[in-house]
PDB file of C-alpha atoms in Angstrom:
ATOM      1  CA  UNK A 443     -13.126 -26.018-352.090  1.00  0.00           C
ATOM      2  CA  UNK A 444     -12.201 -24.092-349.111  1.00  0.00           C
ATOM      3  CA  UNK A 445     -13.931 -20.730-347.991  1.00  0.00           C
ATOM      4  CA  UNK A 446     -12.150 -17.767-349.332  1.00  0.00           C
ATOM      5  CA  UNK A 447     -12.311 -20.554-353.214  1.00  0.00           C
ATOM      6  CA  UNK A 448     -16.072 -20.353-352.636  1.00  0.00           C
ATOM      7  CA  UNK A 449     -15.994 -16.760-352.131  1.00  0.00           C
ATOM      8  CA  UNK A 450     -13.886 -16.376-355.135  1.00  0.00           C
ATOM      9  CA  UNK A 451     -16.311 -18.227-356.794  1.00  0.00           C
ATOM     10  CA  UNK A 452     -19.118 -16.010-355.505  1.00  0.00           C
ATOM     11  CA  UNK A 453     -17.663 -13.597-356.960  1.00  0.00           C
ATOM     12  CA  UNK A 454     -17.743 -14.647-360.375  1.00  0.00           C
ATOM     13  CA  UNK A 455     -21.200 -16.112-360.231  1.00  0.00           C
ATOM     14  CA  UNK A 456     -21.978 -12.452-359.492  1.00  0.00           C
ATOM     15  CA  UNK A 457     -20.668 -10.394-362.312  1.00  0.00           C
ATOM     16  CA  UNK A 458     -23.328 -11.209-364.900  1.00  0.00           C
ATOM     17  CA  UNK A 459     -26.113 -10.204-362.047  1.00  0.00           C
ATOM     18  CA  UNK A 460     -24.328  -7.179-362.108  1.00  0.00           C
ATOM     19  CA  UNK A 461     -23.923  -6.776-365.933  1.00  0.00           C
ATOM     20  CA  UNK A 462     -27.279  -7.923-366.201  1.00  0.00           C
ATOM     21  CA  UNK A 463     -28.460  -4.708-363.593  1.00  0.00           C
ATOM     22  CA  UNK A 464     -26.494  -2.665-365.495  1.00  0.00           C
ATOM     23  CA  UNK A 465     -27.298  -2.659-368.871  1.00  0.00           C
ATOM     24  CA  UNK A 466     -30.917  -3.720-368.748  1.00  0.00           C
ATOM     25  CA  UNK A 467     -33.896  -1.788-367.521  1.00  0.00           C
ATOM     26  CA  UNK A 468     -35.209  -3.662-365.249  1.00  0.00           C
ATOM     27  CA  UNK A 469     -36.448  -1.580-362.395  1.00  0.00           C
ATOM     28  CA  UNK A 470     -36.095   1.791-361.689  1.00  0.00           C
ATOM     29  CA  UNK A 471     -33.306   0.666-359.102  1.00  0.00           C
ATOM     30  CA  UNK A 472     -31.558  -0.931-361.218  1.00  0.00           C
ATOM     31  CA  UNK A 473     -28.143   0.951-360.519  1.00  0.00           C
ATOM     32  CA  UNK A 474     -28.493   0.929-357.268  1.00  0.00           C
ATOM     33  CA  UNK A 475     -28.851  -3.114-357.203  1.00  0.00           C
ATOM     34  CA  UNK A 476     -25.700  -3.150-359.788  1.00  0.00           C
ATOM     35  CA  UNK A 477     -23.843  -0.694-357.234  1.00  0.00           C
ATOM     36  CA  UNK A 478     -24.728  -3.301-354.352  1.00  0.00           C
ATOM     37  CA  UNK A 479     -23.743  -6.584-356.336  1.00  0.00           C
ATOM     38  CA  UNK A 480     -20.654  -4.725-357.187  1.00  0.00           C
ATOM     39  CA  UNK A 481     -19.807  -3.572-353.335  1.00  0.00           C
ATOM     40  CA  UNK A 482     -20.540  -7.435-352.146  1.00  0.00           C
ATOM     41  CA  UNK A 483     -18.394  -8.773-354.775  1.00  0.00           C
ATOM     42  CA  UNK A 484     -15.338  -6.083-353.995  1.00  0.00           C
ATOM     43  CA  UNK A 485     -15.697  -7.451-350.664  1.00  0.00           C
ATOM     44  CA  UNK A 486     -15.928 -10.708-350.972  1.00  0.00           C
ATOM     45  CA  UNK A 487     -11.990  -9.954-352.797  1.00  0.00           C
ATOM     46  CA  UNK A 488     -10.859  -7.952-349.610  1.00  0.00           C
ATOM     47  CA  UNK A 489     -12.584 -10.990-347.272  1.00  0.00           C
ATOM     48  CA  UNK A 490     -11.391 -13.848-349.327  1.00  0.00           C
ATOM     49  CA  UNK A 491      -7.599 -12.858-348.961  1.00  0.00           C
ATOM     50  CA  UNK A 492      -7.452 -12.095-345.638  1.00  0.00           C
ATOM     51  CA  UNK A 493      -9.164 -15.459-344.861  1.00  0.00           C
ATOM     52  CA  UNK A 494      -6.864 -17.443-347.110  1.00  0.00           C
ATOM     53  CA  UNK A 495      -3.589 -15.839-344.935  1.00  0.00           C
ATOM     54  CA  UNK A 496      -5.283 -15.640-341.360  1.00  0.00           C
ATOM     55  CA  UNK A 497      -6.138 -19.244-341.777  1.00  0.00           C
ATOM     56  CA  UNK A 498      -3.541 -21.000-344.001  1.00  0.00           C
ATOM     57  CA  UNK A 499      -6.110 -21.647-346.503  1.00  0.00           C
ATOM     58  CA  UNK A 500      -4.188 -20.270-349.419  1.00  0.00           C
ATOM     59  CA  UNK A 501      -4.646 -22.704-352.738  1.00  0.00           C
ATOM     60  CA  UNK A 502      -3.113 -23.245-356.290  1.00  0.00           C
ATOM     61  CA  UNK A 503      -6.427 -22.465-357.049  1.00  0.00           C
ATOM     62  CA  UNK A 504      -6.861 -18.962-355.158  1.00  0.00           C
ATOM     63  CA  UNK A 505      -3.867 -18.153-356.645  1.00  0.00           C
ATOM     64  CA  UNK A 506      -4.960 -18.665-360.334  1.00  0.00           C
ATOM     65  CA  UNK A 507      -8.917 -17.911-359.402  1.00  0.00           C
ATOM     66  CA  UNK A 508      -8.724 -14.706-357.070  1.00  0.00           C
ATOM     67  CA  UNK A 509      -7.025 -12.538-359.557  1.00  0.00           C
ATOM     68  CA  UNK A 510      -9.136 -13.575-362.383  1.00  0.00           C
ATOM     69  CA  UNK A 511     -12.215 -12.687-360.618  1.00  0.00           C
ATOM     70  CA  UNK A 512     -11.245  -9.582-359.574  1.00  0.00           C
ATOM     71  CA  UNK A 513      -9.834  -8.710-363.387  1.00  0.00           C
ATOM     72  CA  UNK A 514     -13.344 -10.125-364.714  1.00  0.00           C
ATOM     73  CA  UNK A 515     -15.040  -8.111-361.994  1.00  0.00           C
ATOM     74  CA  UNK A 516     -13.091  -4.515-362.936  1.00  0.00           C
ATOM     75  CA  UNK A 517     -13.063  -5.259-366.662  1.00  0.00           C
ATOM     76  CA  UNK A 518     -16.516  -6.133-366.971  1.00  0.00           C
ATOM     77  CA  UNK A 519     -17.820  -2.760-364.720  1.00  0.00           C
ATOM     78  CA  UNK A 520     -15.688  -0.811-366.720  1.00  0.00           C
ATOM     79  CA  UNK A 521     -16.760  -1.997-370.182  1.00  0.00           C
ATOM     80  CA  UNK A 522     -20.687  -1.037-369.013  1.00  0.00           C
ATOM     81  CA  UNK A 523     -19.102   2.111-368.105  1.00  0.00           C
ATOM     82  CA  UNK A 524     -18.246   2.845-371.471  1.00  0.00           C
ATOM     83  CA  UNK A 525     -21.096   1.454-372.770  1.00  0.00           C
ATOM     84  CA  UNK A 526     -23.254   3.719-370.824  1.00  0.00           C
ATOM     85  CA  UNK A 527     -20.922   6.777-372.364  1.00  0.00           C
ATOM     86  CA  UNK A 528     -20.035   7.387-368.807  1.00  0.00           C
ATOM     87  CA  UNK A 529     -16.364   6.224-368.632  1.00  0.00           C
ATOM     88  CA  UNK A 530     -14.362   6.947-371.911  1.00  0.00           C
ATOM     89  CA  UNK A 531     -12.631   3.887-373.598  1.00  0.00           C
ATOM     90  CA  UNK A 532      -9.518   5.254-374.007  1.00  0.00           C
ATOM     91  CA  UNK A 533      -9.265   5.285-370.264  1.00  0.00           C
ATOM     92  CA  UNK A 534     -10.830   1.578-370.087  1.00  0.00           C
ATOM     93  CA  UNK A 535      -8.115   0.321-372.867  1.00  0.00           C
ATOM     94  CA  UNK A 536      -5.410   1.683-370.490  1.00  0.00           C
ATOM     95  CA  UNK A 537      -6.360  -0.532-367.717  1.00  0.00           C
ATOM     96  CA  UNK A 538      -6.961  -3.142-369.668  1.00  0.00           C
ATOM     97  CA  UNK A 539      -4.246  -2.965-371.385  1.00  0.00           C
ATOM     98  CA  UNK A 540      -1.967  -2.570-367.919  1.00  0.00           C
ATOM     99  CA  UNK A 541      -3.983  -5.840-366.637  1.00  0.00           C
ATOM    100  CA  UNK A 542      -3.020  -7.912-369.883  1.00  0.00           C
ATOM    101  CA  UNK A 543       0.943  -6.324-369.209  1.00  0.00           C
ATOM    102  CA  UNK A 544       1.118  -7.283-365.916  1.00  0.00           C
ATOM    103  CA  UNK A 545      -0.447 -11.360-366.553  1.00  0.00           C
ATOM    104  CA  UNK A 546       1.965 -11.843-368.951  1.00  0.00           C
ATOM    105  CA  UNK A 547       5.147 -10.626-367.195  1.00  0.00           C
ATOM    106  CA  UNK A 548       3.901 -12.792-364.522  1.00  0.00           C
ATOM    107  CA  UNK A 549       3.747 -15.580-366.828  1.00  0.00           C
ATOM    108  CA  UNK A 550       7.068 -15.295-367.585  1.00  0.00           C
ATOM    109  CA  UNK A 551       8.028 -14.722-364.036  1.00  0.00           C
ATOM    110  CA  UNK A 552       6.551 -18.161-363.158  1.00  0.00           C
ATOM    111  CA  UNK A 553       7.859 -20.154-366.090  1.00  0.00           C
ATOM    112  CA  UNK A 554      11.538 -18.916-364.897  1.00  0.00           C
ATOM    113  CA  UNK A 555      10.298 -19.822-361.031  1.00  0.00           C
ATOM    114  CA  UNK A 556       9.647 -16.201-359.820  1.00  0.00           C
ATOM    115  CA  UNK A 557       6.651 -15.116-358.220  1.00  0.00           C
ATOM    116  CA  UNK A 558       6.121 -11.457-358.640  1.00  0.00           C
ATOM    117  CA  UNK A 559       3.683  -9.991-355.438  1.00  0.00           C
ATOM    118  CA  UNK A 560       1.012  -7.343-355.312  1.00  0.00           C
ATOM    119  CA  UNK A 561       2.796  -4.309-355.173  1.00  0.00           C
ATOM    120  CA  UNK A 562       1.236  -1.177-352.781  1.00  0.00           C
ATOM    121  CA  UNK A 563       1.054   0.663-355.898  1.00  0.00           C
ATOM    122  CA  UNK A 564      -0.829  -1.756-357.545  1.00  0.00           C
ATOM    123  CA  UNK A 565      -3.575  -2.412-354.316  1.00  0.00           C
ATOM    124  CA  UNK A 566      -4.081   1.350-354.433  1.00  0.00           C
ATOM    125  CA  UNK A 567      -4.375   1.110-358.363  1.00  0.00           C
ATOM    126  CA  UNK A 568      -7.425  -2.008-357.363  1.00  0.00           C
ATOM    127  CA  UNK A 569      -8.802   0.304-353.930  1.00  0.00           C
ATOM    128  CA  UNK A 570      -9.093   3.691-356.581  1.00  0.00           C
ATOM    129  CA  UNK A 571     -10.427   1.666-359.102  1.00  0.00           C
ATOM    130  CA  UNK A 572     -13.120  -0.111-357.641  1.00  0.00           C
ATOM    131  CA  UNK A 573     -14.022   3.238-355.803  1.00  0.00           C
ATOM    132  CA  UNK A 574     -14.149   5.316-358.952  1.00  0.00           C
ATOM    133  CA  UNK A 575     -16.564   2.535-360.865  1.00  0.00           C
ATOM    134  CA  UNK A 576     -18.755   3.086-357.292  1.00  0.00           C
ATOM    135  CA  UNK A 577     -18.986   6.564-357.684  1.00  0.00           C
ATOM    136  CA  UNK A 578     -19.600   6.261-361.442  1.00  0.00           C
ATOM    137  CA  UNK A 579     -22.441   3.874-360.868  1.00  0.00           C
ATOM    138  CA  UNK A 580     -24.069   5.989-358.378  1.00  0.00           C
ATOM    139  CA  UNK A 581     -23.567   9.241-360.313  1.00  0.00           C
ATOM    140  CA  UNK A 582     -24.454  11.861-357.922  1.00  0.00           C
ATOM    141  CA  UNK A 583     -24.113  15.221-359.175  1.00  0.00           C
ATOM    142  CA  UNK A 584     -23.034  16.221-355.701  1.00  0.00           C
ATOM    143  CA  UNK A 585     -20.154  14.387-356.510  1.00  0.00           C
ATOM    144  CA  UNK A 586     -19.061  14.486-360.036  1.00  0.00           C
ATOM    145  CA  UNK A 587     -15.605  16.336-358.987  1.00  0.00           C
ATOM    146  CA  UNK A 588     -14.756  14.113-356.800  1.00  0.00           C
ATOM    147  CA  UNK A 589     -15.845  10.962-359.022  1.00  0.00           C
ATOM    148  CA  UNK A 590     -13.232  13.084-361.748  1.00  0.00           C
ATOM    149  CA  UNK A 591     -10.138  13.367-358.775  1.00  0.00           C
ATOM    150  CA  UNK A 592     -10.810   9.790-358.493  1.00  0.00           C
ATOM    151  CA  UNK A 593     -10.588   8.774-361.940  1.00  0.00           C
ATOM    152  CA  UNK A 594      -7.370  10.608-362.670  1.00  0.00           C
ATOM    153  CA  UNK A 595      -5.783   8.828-359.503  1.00  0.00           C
ATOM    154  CA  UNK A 596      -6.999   5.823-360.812  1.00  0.00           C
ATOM    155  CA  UNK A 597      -5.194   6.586-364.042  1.00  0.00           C
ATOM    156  CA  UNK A 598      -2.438   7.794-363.020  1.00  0.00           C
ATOM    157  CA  UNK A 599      -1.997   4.714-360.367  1.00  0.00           C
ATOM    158  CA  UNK A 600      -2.613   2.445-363.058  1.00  0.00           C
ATOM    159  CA  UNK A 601       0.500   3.603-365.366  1.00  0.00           C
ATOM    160  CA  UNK A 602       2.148   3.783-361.954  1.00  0.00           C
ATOM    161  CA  UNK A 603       1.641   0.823-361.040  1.00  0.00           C
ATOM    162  CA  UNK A 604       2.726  -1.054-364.323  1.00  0.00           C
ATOM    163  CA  UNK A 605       6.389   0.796-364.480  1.00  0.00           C
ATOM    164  CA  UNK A 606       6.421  -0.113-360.955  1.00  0.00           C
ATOM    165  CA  UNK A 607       6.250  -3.736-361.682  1.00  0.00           C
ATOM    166  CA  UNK A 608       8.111  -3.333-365.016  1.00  0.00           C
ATOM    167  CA  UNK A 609      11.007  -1.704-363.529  1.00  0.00           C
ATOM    168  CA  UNK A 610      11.003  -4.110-359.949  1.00  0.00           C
ATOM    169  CA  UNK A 611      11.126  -7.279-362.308  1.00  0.00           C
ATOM    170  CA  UNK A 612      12.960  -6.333-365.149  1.00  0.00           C
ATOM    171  CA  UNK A 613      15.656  -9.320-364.903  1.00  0.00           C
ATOM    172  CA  UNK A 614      12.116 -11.658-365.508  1.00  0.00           C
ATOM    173  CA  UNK A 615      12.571 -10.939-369.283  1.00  0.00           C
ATOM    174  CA  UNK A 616      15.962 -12.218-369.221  1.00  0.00           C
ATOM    175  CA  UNK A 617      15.885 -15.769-370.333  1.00  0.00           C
ATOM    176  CA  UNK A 618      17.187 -18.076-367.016  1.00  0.00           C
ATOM    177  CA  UNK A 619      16.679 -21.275-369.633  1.00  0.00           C
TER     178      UNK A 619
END
């Protein structure tokens, strides 16, 4: 259990503090503690990689863990979104939806030996994500049209980012067996 796995794990460990912050009045801070515990963990995702290269530290592990942590950590934001009618779920299903895409095709890619990477379309799909559930959580009036612009890219870089992928690896869904 190197660094960047125990920072993966950190990660996880923190999504039902921030679910928790979220949904339940607790304190009249409560966002503000969810927005923190959700900044720390999107870090942690940004730190944990970085380490894992810079040091040679990457694992089977990481490779399985990082990914799901990051899909819990979206996915579970987003949900409380819609549960707090502040994010509608059509949008939410869409990303989902694109997330549960993209695992499988990479299942496939790995049972036939191919490993598919992150696509730039795809980090900026994560970076606009994770910025628009920010600015959600915060919801400062000051900056409701920007926290709009920022959905829409997010959006729009999600379907992007799935034909992206689709179209790159289309020989995956040809059977090599």
């Amino acid at each position: 259990m190197n660094l960047p796995n125990k920072l993966t794990m950190f990660r996880v460990i923190l999504i039902p503090f921030f679910v928790l912050f979220m949904l339940v009045d607790i304190t009249s801070v409560d966002k503000w503690i969810a927005l923190a515990i959700f900044i720390i963990a999107s870090l942690t995702d940004l730190l944990d990689g970085k380490l894992a290269r810079k040091y040679n530290l990457v694992t089977n592990f990481g490779k399985f863990m990082d990914p799901l942590a990051d899909k819990l950590l979206v996915c579970s934001a987003l949900i409380c979104l819609v549960e707090m009618s502040v994010l509608p779920a059509w949008i939410v299903i869409i990303i989902i939806s694109r997330e549960f895409i993209i695992s499988g095709f990479r299942l496939i890619a790995s049972d036939n030996g191919v490993v598919i990477a992150a696509s730039y379309f795809g980090k900026f799909k994560t970076t606009f994500q994770m910025v628009m559930i920010c600015l959600m959580i915060a919801d400062i009036e000051a900056l409701s049209i920007l926290t709009t612009v920022v959905m829409w890219v997010a959006l729009a870089l999600t379907v992007i980012s799935l034909i992206d992928y689709l179209v790159k690896n289309k020989d995956v869904m040809k059977e090599t067996k």
